[in-house]
Short mmCIF file of C-alpha atoms (C1' of nucleotides) in Angstrom, two decimals:
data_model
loop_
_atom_site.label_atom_id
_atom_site.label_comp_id
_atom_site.label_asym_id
_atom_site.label_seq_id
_atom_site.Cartn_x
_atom_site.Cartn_y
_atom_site.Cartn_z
CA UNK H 1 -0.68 52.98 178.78
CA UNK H 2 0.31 53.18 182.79
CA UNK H 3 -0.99 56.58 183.10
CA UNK H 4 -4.49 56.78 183.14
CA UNK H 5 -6.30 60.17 181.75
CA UNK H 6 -9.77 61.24 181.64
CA UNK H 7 -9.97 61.00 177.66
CA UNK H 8 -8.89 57.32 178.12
CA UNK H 9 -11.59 56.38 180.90
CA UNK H 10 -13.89 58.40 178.10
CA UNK H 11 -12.55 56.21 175.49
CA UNK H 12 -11.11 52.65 175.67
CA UNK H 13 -9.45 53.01 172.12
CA UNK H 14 -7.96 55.46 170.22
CA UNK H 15 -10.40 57.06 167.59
CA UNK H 16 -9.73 55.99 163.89
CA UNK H 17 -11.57 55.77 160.71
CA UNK H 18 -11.51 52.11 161.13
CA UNK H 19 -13.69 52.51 164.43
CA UNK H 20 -15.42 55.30 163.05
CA UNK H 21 -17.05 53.45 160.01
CA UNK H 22 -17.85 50.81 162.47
CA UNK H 23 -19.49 52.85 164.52
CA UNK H 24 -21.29 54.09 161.33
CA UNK H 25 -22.27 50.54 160.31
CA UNK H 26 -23.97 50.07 163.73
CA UNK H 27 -25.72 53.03 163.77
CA UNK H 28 -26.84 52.91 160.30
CA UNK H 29 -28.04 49.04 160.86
CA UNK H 30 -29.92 49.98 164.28
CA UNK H 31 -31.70 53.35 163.22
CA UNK H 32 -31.66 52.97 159.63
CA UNK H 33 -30.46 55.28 157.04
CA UNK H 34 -31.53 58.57 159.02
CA UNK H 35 -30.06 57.08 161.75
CA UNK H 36 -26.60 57.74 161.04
CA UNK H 37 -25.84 61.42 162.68
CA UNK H 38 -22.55 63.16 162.87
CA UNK H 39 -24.38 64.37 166.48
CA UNK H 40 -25.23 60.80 167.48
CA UNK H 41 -21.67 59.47 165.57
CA UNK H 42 -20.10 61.84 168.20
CA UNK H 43 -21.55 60.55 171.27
CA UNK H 44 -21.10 57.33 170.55
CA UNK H 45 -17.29 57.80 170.10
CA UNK H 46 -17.12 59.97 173.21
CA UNK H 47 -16.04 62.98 171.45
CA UNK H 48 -17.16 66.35 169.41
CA UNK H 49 -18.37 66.00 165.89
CA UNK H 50 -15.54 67.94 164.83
CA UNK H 51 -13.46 64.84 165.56
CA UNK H 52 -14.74 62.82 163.20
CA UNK H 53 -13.64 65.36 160.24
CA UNK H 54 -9.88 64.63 160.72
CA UNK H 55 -10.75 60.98 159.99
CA UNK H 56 -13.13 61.07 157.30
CA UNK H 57 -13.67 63.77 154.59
CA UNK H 58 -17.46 63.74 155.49
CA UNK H 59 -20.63 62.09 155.05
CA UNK H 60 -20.33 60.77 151.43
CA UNK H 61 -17.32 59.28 152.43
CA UNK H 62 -18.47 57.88 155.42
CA UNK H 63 -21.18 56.25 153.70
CA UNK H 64 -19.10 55.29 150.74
CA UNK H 65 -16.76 53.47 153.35
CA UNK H 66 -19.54 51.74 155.08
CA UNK H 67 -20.84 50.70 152.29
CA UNK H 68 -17.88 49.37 151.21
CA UNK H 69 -17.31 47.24 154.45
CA UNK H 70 -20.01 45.51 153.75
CA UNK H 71 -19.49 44.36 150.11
CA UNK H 72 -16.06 43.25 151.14
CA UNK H 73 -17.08 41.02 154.05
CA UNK H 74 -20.06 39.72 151.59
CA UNK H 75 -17.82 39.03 148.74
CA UNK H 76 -14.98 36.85 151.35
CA UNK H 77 -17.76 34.95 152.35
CA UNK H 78 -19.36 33.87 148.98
CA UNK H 79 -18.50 30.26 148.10
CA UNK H 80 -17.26 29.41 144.72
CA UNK H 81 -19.15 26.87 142.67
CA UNK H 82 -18.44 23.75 140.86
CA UNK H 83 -20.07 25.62 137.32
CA UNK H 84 -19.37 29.16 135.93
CA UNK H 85 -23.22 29.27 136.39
CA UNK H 86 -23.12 28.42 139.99
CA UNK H 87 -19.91 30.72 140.91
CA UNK H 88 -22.15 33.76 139.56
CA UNK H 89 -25.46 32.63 141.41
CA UNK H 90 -23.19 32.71 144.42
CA UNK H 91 -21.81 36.15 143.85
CA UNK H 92 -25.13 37.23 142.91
CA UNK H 93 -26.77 36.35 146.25
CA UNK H 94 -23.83 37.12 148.24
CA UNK H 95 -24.55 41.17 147.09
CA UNK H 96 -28.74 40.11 147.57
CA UNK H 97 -27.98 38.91 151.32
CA UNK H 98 -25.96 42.08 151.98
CA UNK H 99 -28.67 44.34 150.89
CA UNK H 100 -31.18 42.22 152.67
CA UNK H 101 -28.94 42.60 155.99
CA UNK H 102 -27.98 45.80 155.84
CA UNK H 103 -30.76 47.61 153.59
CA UNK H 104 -28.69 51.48 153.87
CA UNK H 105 -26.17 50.12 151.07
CA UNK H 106 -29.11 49.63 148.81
CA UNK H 107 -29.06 52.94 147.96
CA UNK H 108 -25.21 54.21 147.95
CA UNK H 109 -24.79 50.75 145.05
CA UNK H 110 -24.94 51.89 141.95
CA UNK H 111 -22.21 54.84 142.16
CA UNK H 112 -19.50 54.31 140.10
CA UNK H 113 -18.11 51.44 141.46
CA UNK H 114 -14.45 53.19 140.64
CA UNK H 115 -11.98 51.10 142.92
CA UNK H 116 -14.68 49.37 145.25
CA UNK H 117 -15.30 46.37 146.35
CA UNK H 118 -18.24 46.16 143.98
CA UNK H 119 -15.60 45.94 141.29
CA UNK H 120 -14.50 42.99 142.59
CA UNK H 121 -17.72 41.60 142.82
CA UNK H 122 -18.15 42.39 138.61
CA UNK H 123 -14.34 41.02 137.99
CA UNK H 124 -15.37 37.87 139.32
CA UNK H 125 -18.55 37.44 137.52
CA UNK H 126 -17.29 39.13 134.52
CA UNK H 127 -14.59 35.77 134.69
CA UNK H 128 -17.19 33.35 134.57
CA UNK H 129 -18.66 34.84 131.94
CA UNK H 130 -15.35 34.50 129.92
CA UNK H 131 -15.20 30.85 131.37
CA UNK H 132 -18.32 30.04 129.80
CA UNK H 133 -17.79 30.94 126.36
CA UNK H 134 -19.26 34.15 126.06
CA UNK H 135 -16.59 35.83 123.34
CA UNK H 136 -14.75 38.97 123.96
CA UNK H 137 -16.59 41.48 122.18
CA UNK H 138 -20.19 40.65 124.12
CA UNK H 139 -18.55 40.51 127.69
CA UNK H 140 -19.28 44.23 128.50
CA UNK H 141 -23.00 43.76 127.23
CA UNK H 142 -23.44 40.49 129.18
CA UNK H 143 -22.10 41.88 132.24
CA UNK H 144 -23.63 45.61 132.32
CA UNK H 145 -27.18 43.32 131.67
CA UNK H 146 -26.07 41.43 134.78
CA UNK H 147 -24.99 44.14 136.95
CA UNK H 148 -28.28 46.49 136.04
CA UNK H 149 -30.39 43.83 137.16
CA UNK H 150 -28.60 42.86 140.53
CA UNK H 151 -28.40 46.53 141.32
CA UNK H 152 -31.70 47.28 140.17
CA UNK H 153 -33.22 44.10 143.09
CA UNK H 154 -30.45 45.80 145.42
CA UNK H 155 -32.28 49.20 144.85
CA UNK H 156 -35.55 47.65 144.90
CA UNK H 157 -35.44 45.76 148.04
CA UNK H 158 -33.64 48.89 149.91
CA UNK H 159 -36.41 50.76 149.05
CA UNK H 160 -38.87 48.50 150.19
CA UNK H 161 -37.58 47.85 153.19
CA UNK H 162 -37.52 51.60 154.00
CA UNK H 163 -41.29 51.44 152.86
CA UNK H 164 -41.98 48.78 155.47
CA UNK H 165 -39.92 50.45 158.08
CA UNK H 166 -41.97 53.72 157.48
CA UNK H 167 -45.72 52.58 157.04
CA UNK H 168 -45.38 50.87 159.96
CA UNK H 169 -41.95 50.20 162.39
CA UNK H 170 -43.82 46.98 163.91
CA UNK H 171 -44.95 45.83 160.96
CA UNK H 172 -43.73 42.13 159.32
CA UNK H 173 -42.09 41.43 156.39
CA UNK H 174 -45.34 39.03 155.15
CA UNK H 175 -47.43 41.41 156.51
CA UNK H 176 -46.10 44.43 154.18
CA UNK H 177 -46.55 42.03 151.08
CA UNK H 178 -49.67 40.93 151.94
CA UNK H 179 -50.85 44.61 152.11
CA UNK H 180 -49.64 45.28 148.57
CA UNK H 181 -50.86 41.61 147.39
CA UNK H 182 -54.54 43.01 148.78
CA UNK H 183 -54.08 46.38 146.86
CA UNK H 184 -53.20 44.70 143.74
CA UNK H 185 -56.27 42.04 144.12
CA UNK H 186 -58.68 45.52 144.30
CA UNK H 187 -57.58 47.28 141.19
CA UNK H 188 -60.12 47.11 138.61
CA UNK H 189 -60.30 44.90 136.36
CA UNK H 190 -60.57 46.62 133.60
CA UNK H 191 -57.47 48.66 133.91
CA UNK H 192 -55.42 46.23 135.66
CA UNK H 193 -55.85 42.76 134.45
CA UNK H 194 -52.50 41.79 134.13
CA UNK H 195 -51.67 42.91 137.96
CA UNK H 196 -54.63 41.63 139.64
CA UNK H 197 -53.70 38.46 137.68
CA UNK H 198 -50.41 38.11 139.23
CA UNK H 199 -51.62 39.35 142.95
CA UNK H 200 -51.57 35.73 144.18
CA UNK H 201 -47.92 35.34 142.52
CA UNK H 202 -46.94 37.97 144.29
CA UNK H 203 -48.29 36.80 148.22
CA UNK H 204 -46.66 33.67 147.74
CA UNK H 205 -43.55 34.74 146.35
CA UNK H 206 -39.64 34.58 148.04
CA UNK H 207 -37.56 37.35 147.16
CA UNK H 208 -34.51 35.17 146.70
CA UNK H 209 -35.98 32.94 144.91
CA UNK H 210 -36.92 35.00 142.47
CA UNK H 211 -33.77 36.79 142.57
CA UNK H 212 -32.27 33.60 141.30
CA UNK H 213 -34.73 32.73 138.43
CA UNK H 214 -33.95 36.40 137.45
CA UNK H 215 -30.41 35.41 137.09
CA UNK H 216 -30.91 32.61 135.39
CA UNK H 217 -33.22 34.21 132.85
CA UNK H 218 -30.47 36.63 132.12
CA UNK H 219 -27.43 33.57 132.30
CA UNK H 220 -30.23 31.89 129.49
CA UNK H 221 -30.26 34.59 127.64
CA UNK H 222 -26.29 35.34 127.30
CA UNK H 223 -25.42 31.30 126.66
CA UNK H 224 -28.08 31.07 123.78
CA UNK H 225 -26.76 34.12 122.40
CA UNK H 226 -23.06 33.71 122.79
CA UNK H 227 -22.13 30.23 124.52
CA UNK H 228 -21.59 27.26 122.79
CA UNK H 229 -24.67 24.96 124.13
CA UNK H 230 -22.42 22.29 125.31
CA UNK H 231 -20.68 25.26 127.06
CA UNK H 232 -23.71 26.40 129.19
CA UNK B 1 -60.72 89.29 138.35
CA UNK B 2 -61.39 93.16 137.40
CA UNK B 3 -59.74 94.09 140.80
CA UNK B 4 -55.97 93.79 140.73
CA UNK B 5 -54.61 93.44 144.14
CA UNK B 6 -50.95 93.40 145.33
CA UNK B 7 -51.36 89.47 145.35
CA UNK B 8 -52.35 88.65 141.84
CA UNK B 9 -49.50 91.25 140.54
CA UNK B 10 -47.02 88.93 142.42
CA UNK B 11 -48.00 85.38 141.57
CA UNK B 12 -50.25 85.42 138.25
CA UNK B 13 -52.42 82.38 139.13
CA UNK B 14 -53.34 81.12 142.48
CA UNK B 15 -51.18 78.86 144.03
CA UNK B 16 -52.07 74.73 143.53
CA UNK B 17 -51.12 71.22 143.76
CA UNK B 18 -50.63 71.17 140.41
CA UNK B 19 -48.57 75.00 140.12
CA UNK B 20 -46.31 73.66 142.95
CA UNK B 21 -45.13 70.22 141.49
CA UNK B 22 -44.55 71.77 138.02
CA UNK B 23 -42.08 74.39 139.65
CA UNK B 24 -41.11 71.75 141.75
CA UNK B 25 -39.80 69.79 138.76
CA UNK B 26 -38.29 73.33 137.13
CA UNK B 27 -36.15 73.05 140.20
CA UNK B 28 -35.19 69.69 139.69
CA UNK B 29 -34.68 69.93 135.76
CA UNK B 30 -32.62 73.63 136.45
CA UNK B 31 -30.48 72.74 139.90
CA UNK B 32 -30.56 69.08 140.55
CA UNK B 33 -31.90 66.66 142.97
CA UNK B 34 -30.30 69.00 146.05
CA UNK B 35 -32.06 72.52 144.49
CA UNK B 36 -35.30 71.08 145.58
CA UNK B 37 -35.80 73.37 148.66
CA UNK B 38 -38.71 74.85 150.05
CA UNK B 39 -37.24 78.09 150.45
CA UNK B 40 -36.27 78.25 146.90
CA UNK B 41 -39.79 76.46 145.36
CA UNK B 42 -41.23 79.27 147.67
CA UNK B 43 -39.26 81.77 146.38
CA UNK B 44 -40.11 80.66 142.71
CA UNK B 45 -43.64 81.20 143.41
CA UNK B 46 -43.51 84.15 145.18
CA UNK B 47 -44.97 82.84 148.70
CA UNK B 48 -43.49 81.67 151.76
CA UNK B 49 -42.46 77.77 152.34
CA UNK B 50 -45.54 77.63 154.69
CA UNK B 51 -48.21 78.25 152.04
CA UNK B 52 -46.84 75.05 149.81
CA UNK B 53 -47.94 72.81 152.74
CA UNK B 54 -51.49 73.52 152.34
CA UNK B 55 -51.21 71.94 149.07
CA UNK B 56 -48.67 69.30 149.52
CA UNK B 57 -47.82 67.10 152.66
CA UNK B 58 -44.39 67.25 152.63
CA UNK B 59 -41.34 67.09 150.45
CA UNK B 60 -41.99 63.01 149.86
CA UNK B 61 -45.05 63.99 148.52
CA UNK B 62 -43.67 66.33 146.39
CA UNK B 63 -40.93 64.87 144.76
CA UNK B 64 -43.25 61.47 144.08
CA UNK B 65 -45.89 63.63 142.62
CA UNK B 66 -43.28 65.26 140.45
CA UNK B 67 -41.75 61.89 139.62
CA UNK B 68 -45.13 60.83 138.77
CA UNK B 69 -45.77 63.70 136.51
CA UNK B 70 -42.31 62.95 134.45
CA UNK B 71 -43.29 59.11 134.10
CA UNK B 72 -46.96 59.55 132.91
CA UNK B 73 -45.65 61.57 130.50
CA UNK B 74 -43.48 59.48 129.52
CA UNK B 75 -45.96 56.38 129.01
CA UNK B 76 -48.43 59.15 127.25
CA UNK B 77 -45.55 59.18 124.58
CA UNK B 78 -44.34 55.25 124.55
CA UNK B 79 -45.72 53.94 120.85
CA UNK B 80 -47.06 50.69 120.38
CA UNK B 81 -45.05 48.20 118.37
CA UNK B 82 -45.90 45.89 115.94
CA UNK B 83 -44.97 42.52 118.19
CA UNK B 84 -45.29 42.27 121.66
CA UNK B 85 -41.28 42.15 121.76
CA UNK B 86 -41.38 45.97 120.59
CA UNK B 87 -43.76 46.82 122.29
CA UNK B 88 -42.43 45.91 125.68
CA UNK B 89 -38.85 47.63 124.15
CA UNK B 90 -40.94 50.89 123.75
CA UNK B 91 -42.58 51.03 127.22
CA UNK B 92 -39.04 49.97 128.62
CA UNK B 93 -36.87 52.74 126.39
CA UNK B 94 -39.70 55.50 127.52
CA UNK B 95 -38.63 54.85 131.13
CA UNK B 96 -34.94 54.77 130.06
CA UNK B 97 -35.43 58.32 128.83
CA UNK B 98 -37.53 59.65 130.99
CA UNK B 99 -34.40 58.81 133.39
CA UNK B 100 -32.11 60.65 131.09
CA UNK B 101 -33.66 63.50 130.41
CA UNK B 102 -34.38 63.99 134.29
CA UNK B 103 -31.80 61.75 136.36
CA UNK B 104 -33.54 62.74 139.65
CA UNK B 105 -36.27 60.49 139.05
CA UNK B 106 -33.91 57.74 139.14
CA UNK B 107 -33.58 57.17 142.66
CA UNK B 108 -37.74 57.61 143.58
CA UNK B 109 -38.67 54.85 140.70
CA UNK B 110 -37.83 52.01 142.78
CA UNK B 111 -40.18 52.93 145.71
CA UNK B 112 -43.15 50.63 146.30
CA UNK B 113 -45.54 51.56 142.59
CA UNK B 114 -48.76 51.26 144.70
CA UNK B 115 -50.85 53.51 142.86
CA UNK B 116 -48.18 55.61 140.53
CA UNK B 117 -47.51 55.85 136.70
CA UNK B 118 -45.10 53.39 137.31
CA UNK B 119 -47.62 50.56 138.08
CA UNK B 120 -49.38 51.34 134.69
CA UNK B 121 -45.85 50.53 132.97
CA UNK B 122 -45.52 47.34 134.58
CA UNK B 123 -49.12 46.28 133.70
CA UNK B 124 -48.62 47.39 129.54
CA UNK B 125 -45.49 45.12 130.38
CA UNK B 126 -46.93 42.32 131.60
CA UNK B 127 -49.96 42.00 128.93
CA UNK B 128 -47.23 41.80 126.31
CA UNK B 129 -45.63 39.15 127.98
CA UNK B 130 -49.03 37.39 128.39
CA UNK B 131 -49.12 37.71 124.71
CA UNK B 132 -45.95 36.56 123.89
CA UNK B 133 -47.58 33.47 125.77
CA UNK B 134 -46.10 33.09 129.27
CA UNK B 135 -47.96 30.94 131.32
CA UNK B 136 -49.83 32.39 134.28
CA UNK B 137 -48.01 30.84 136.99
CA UNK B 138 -44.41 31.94 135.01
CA UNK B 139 -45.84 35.82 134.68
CA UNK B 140 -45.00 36.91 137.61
CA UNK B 141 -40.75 35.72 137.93
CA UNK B 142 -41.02 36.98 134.31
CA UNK B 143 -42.11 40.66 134.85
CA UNK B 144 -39.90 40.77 138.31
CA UNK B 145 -36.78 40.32 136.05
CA UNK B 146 -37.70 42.85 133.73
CA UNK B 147 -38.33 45.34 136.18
CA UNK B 148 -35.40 44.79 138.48
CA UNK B 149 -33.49 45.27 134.85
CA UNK B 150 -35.31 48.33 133.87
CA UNK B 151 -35.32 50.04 137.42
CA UNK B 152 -31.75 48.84 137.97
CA UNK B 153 -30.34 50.64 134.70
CA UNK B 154 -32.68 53.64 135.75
CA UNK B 155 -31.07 54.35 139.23
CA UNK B 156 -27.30 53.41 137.83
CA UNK B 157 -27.56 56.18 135.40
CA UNK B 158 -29.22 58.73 137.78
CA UNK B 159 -25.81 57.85 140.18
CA UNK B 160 -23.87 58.28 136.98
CA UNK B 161 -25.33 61.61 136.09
CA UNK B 162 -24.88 62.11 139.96
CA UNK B 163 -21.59 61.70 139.95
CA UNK B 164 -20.56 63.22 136.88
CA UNK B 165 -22.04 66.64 137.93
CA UNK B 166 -20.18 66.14 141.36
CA UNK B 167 -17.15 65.98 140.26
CA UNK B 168 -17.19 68.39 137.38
CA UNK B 169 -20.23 70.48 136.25
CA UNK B 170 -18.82 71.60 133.16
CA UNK B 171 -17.82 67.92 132.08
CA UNK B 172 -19.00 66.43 129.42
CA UNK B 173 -20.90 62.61 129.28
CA UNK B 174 -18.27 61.27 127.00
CA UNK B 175 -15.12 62.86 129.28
CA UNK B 176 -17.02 61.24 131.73
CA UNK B 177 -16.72 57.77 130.14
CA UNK B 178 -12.96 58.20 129.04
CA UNK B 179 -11.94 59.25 132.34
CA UNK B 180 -13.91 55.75 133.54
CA UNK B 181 -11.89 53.67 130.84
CA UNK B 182 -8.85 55.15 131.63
CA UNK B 183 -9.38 54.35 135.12
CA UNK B 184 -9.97 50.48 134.05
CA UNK B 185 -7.48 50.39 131.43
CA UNK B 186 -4.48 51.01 134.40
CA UNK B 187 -5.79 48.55 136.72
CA UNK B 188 -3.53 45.72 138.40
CA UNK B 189 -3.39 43.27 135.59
CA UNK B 190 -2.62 40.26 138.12
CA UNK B 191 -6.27 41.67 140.00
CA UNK B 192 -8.48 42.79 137.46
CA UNK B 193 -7.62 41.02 133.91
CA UNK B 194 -11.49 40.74 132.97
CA UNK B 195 -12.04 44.52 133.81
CA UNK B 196 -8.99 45.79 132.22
CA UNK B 197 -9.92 43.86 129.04
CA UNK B 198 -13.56 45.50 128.36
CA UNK B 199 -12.22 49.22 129.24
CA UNK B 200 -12.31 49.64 125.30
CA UNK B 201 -15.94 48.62 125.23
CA UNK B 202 -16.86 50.68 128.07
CA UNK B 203 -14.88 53.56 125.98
CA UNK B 204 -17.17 52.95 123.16
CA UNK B 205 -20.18 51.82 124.11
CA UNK B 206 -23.58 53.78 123.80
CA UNK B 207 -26.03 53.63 126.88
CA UNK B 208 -29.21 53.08 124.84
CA UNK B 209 -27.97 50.63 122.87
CA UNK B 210 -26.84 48.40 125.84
CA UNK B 211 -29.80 49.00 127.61
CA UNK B 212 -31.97 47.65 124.98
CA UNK B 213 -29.19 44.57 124.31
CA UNK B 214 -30.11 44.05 128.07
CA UNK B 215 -33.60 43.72 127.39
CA UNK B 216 -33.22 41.63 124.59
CA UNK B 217 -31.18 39.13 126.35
CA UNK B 218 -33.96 38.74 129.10
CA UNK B 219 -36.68 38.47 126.68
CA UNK B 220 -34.65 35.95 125.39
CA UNK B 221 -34.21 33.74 128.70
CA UNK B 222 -37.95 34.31 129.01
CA UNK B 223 -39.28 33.30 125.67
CA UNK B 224 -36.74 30.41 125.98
CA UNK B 225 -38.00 28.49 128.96
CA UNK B 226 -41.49 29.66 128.73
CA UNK B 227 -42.99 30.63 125.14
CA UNK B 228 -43.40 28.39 122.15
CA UNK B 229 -40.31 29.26 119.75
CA UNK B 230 -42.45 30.09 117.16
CA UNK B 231 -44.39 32.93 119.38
CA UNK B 232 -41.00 34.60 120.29
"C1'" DA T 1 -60.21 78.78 152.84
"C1'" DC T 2 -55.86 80.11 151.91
"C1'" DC T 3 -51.61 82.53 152.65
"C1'" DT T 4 -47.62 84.66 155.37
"C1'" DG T 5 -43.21 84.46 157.47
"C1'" DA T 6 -41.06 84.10 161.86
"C1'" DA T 7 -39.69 80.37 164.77
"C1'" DC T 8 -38.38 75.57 166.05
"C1'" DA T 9 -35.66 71.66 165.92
"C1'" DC T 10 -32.75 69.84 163.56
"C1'" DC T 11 -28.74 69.04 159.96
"C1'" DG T 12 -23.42 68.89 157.85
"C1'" DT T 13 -19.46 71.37 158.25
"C1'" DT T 14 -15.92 74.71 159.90
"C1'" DC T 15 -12.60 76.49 162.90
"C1'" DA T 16 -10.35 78.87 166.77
"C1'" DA T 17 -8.79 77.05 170.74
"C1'" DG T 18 -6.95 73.57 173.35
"C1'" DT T 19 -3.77 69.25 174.58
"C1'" DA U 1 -0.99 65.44 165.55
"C1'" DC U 2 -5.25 65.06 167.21
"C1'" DC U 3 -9.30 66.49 169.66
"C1'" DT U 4 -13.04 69.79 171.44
"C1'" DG U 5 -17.36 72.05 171.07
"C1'" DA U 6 -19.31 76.41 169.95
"C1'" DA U 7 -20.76 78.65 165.82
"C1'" DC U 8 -22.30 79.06 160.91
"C1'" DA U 9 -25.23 78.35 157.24
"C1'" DC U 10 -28.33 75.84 156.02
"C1'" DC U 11 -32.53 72.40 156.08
"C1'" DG U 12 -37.94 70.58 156.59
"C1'" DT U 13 -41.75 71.65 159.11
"C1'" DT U 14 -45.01 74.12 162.25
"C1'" DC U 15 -48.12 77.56 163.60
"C1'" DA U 16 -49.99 81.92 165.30
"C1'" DA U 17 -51.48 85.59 162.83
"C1'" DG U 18 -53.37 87.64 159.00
"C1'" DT U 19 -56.76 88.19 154.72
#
DNA sequence: ACCTGAACACCGTTCAAGT
DNA sequence: ACCTGAACACCGTTCAAGT
């Protein structure tokens, strides 16, 4: 601590895989998916790339932990509601606004969630489920429905966002939609009447709020199956 | 065509857009999602990598055309039910297989449809659910949730299939699943009582089956809030 | 017009050598 | 025990040169 070396004038702290996953996050968040480098990991930590392989076992694992920093902090932060129904819309948005933050997880989701904090996150709904009546032998239906369709938006708006970020770096959000709500509007008729239909739906529309009425189709769906209708 | 030159004893026909992504998805189908390489699709059809980007842009290109290729042929194959409800099951279990049979599409589906195969699923889709009597201004929340499902289920079983040839090639599906529910089965009681108590169903569930319970329970929540009883 | 294959600018990962 | 950075074995992509 007194003495003072070069590697510590280098280096304030002492590398880690804590530090190194946050370094990870940061990179991955500024430059995007491609962004993250064991080259440009390295020279942000002030040191060699071979460094960062006594820490972590590579890049999977780097990822996987990133990943999994993220979920975590989402899932402390996600209130609990007064209903079963509102506790999962909670969880369910808390995992939407973490994709829509940090679009890289998108992607690394849907691995088998094995002891991450995406188990958690299906624990916790799976419990509401059982708090609202839905009997034993339909839980692991009603939640695999739930947890393909919140992966599936997670997936969906990670790859959209890398679409956006591609087409066009400078481009807006709106702009991007409007673009597709325009190619939709010019399909012809004839082949497309459905889509061109819904082209208007689809310029107006908020991505959360959709999210939601997605999860409330599905919550619909599970309580008139299985839930007692005073229950839901 | 008479004159046989060292060229045409190599490669049988000339090289084409259409040559390339075909060996391009032999790749895929034979080696996985990393075999893709344009030393080895070169190799395959006797030519250098160089000569493959006179037909194709790049490998983006490449594996969306061959993704393409897998999911028309797919909807070529998808029969028409009898109710709308079947027939949107059909269209939806044709893109469930077309996953399983080639996981490496899983992970490409979600990208924006523009123009693709894909776009042409979601419109058969949508005209079902336009005659299962969804008002217009509902048609477009409704189709969102069904594709968020379908795509969701699509790139959690390419990750599956992922991960199950990681971490043992020689593996089977159903060791696989065992090894899953084994894994849930031993978890902290105190933590994870919901997850511990469906390891049996994971154990013994079948993919399809849930997949199509899934879509069930969202036609379901659709039908409920939107369609006259009697139409559903 | 189409093909060739060496070359370029990168990767993730390893590893002998240092401290 | 932990770090360094050159080296290895790959990539996707380009491009001068051929036919």
């Amino acid at each position: 601590m007194a003495t003072r070396t070069r590697r510590t004038e280098r280096r304030e702290k002492p590398l880690s895989r804590e530090r190194i996953v946050e370094a990870a996050i940061e990179l991955l968040d500024t430059a995007g998916e491609g962004g993250l480098t064991f080259r440009a990991l390295a020279e942000r930590l002030a040191t060699g790339p071979g460094a960062i392989y006594w820490h972590v076992a590579g890049k999977d694992e780097l990822l996987t932990a990133a990943t999994d920093v993220i979920v975590a902090e989402a899932m402390a932060a996600a209130p609990s509601g007064a209903t079963p129904r509102e506790t999962i819309r909670g969880l369910a948005l808390a995992v939407f606004d973490a994709v829509d933050g940090h679009p890289w997880i998108g992607g690394d989701l849907s691995r088998a969630p094995a002891r991450s904090p995406m188990l958690r996150v299906f624990e916790r709904i799976g419990r509401q489920l059982q708090a609202l009546g839905v009997p034993h032998a339909a839980q692991f239906t009603a939640l695999s429905a739930l947890q393909s369709y919140i992966l599936g938006t997670g997936g969906l708006n990670a790859a959209n966002a890398r679409a956006q970020h591609q087409r066009d770096p400078g481009t807006d959000r709106s702009d991007f939609i409007n673009a597709a709500a325009d190619d939709w509007a010019s399909l012809d008729p004839d082949e497309y009447p459905f889509t061109r239909g819904i082209a208007e739906q689809l310029r107006a529309h908020d991505d959360r709020v959709e999210f939601v009425a997605g999860i409330d189709i599905i919550l619909d769906g599970i309580t008139a199956r299985w839930a007692p209708p005073v229950g839901g």
